[in-house]
PDB file of C-alpha atoms in Angstrom:
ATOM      1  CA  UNK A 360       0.000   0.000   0.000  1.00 57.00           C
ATOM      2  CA  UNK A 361       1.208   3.441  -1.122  1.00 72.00           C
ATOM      3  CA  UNK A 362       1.804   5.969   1.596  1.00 83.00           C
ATOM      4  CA  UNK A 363      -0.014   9.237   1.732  1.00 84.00           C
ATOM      5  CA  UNK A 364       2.559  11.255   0.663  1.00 82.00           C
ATOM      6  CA  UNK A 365       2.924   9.041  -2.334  1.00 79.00           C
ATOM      7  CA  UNK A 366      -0.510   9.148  -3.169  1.00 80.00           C
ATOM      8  CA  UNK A 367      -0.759  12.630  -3.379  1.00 83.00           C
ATOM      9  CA  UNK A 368       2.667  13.046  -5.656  1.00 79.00           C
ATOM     10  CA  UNK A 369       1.231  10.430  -7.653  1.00 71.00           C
ATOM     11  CA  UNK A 370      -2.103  12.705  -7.497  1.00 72.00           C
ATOM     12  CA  UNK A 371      -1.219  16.190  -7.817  1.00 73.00           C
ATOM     13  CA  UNK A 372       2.454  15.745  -9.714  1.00 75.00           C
ATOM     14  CA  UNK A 373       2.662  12.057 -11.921  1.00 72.00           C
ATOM     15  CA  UNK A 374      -0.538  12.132 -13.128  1.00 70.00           C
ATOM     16  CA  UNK A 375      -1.138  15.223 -14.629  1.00 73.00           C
ATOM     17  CA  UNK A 376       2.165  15.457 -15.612  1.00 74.00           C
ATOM     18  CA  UNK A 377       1.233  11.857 -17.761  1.00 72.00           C
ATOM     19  CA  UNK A 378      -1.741  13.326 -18.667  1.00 70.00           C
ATOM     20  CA  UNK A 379       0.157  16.837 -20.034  1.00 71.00           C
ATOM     21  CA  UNK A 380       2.166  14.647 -22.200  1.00 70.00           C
ATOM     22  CA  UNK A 381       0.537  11.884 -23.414  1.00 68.00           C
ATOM     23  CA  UNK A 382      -3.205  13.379 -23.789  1.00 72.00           C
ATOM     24  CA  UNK A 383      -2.463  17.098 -24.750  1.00 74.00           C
ATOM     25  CA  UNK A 384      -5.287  19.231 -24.233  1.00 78.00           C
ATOM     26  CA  UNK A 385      -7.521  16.626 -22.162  1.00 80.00           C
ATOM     27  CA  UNK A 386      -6.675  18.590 -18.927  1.00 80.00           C
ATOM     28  CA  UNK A 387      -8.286  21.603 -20.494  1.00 82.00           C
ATOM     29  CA  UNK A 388     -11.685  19.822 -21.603  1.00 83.00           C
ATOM     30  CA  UNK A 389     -11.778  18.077 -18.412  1.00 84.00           C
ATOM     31  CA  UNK A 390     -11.241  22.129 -16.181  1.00 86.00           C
ATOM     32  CA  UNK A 391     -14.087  23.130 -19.036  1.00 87.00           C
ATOM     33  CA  UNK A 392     -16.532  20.313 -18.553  1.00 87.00           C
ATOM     34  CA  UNK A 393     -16.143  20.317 -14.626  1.00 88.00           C
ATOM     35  CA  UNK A 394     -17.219  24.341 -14.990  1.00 91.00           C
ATOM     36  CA  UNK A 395     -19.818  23.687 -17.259  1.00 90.00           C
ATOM     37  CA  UNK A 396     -21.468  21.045 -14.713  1.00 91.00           C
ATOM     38  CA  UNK A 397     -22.407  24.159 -12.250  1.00 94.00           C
ATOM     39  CA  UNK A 398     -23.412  26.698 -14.592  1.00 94.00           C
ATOM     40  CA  UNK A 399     -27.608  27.139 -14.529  1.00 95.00           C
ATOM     41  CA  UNK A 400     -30.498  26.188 -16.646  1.00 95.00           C
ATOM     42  CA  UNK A 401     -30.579  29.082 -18.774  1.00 95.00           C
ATOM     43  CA  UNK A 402     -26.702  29.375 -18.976  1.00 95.00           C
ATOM     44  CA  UNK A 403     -26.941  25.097 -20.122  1.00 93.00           C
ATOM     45  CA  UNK A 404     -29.517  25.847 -23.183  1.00 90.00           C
ATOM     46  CA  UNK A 405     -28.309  28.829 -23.778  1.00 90.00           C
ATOM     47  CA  UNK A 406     -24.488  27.711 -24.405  1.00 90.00           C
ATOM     48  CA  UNK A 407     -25.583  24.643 -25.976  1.00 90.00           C
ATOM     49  CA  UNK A 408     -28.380  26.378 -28.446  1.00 89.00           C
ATOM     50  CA  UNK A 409     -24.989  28.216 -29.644  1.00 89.00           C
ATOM     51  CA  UNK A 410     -22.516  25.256 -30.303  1.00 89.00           C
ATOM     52  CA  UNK A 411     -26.077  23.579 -32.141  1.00 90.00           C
ATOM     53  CA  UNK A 412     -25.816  26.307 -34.327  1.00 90.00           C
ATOM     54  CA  UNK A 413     -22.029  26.712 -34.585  1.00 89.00           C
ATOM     55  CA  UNK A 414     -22.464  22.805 -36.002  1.00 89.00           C
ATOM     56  CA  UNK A 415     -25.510  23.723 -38.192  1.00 91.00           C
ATOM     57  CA  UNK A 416     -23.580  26.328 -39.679  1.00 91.00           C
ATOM     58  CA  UNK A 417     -20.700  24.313 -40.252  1.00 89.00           C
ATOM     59  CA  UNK A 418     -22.459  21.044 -42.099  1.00 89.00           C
ATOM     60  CA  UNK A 419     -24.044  23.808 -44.232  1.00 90.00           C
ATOM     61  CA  UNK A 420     -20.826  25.672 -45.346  1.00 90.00           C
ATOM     62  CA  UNK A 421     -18.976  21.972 -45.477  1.00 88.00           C
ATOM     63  CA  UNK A 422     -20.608  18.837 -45.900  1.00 89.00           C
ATOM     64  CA  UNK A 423     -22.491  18.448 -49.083  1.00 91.00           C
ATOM     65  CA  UNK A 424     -25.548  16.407 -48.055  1.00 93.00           C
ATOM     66  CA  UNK A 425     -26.093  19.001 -45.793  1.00 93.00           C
ATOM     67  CA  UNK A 426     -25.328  21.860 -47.893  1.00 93.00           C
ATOM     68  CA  UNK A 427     -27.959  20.520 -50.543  1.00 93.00           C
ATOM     69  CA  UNK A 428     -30.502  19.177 -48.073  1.00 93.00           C
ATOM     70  CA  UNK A 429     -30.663  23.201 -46.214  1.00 92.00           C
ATOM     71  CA  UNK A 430     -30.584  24.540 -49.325  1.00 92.00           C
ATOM     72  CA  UNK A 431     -33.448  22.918 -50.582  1.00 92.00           C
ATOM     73  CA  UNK A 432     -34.971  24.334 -47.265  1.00 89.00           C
ATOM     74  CA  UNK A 433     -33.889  27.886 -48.249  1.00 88.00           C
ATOM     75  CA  UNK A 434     -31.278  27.653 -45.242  1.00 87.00           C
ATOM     76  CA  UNK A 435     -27.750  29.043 -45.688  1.00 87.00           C
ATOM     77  CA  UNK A 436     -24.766  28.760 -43.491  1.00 88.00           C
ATOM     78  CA  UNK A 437     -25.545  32.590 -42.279  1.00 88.00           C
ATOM     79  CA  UNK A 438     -29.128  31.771 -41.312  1.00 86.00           C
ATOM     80  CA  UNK A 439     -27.802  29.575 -38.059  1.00 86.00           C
ATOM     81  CA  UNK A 440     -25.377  31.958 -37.121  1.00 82.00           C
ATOM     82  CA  UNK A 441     -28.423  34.704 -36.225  1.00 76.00           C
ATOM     83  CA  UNK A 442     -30.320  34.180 -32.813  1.00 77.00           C
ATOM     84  CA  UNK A 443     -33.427  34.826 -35.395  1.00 79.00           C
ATOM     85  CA  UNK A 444     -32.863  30.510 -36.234  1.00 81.00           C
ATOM     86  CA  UNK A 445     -35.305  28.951 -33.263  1.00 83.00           C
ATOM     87  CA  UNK A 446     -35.845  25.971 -31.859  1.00 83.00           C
ATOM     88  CA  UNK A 447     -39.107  25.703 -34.116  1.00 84.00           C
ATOM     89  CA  UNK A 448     -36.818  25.923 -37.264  1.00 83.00           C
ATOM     90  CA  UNK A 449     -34.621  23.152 -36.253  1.00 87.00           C
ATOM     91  CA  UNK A 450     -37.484  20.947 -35.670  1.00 89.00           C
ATOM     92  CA  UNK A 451     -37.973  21.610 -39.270  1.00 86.00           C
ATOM     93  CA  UNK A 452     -34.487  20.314 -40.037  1.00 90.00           C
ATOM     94  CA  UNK A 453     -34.976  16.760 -41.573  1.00 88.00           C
ATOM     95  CA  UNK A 454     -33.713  13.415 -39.509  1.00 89.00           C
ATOM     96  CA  UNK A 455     -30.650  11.847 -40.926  1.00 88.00           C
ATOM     97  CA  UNK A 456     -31.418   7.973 -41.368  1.00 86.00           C
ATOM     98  CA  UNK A 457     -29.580   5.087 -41.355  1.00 82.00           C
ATOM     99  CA  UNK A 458     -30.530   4.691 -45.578  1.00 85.00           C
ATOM    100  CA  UNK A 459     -29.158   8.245 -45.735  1.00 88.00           C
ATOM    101  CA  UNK A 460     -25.686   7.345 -43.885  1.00 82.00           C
ATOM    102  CA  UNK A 461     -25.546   3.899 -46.254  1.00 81.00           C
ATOM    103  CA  UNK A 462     -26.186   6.102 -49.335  1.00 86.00           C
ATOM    104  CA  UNK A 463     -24.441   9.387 -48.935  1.00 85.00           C
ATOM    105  CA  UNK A 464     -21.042   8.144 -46.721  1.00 80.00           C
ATOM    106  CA  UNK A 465     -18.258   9.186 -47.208  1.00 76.00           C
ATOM    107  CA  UNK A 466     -18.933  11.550 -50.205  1.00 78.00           C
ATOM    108  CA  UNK A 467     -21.679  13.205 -48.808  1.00 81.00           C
ATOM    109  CA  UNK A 468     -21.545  13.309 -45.364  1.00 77.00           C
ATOM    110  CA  UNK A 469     -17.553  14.214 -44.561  1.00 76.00           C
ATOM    111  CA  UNK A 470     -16.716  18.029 -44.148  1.00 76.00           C
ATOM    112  CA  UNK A 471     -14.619  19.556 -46.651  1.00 75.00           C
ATOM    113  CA  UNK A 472     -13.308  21.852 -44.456  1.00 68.00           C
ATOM    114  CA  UNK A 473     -10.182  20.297 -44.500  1.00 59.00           C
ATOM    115  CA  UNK A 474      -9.542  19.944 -48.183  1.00 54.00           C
ATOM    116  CA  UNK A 475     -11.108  23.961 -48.618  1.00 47.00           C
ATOM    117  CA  UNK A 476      -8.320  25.429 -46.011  1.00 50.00           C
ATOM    118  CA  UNK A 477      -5.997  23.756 -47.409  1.00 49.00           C
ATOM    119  CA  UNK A 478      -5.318  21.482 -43.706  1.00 48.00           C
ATOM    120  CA  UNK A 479      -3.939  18.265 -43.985  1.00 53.00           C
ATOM    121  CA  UNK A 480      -7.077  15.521 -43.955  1.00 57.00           C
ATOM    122  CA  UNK A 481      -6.863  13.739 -40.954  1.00 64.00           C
ATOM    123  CA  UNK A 482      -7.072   9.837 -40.971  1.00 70.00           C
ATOM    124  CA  UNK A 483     -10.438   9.154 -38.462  1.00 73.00           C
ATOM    125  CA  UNK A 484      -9.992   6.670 -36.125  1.00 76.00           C
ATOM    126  CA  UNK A 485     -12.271   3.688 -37.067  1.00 80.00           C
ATOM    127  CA  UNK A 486     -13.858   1.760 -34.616  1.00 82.00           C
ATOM    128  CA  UNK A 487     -16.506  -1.302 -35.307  1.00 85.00           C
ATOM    129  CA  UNK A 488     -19.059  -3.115 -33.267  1.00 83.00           C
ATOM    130  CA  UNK A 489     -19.028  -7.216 -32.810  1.00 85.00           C
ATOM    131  CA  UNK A 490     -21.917  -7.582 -35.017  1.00 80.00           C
ATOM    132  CA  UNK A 491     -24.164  -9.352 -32.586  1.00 83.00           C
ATOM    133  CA  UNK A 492     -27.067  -8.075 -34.373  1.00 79.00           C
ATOM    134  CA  UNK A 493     -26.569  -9.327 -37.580  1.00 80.00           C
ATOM    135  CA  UNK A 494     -24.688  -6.360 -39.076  1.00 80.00           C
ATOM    136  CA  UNK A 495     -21.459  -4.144 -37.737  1.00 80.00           C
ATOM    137  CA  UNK A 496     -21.532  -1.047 -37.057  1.00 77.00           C
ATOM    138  CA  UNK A 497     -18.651   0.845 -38.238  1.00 77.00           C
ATOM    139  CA  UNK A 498     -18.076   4.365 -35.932  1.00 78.00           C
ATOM    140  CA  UNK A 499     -15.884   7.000 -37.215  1.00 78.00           C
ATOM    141  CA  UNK A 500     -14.217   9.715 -34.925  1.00 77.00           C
ATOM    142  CA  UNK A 501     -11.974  12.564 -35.916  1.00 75.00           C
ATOM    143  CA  UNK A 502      -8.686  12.195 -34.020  1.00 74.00           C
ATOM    144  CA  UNK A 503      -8.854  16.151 -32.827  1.00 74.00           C
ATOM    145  CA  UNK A 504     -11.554  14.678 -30.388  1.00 77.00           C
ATOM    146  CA  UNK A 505      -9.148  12.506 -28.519  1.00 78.00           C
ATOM    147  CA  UNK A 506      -8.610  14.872 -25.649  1.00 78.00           C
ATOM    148  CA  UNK A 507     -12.113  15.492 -25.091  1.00 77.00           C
ATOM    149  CA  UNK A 508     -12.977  11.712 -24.907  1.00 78.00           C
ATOM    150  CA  UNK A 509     -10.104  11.317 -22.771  1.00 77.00           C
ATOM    151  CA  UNK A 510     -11.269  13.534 -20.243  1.00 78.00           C
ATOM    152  CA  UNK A 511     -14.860  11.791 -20.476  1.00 79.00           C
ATOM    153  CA  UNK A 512     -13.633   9.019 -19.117  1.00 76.00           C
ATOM    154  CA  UNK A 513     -11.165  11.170 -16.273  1.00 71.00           C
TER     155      UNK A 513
END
């Protein structure tokens, strides 16, 4: 059994020091999510009403299935940036479906931010279910999210 003094080195020194280097930027989503946890009602929606429509705007501007599908709608990438977008227009906003995802991935349903900015395309980390059900399910997650998972599970 560790003593106490080890325990907190191993607390307040190793660990984050670990953390520092092998998960950059974890420690900073962890401090943000721990703040987030206190803030009120009002401050919750409100905060995430604006990263909804920080997203909305950026499938329109990027992602062609969505760029086609809110144009169609008369939407532009401009029209979710104003606080005049509501919660009634996004429950206009059509469901994505699993026929959708089987007909429109990858082409239609991966940003092109990266390949517009000029930013090296990063290689997403694939992930696949056992199957159990008759049919894997293949997950895809962008790398840049690796700190922010991390410090999920912290």
């Amino acid at each position: 059994m560790a003593s106490p003094l080890g325990r907190t080195l191993f607390r307040h020194v190793l660990f984050p020091v670990g953390v520092a280097l092998l998960r950059p930027g974890s420690t900073a989503a962890r401090r943000e999510m721990e703040a987030f946890q206190w803030l009120g009602p009002e401050a919750v929606r409100e905060a995430q009403w604006r990263r909804l429509r920080s997203l909305l705007r950026h499938a329109a501007a990027t992602v062609p299935y969505y760029r086609r599908v809110f144009g169609e709608l008369g939407l532009a990438p401009e029209d979710f940036t104003s606080p005049a977008f509501t919660p009634e227009d996004f429950a206009r906003l059509p469901l994505l479906t699993k026929d959708t995802v089987r007909r429109e991935f990858p082409a239609g349903l991966v940003s092109e931010a990266g390949r517009t900015r000029g930013l090296p395309r990063r290689q997403p980390l694939v992930f696949e279910t056992s199957g159990t059900t008759g049919y894997p399910l293949r997950l895809y997650r962008d790398p840049i999210l690796r700190s922010h998972h991390h410090a999920v599970r912290l």
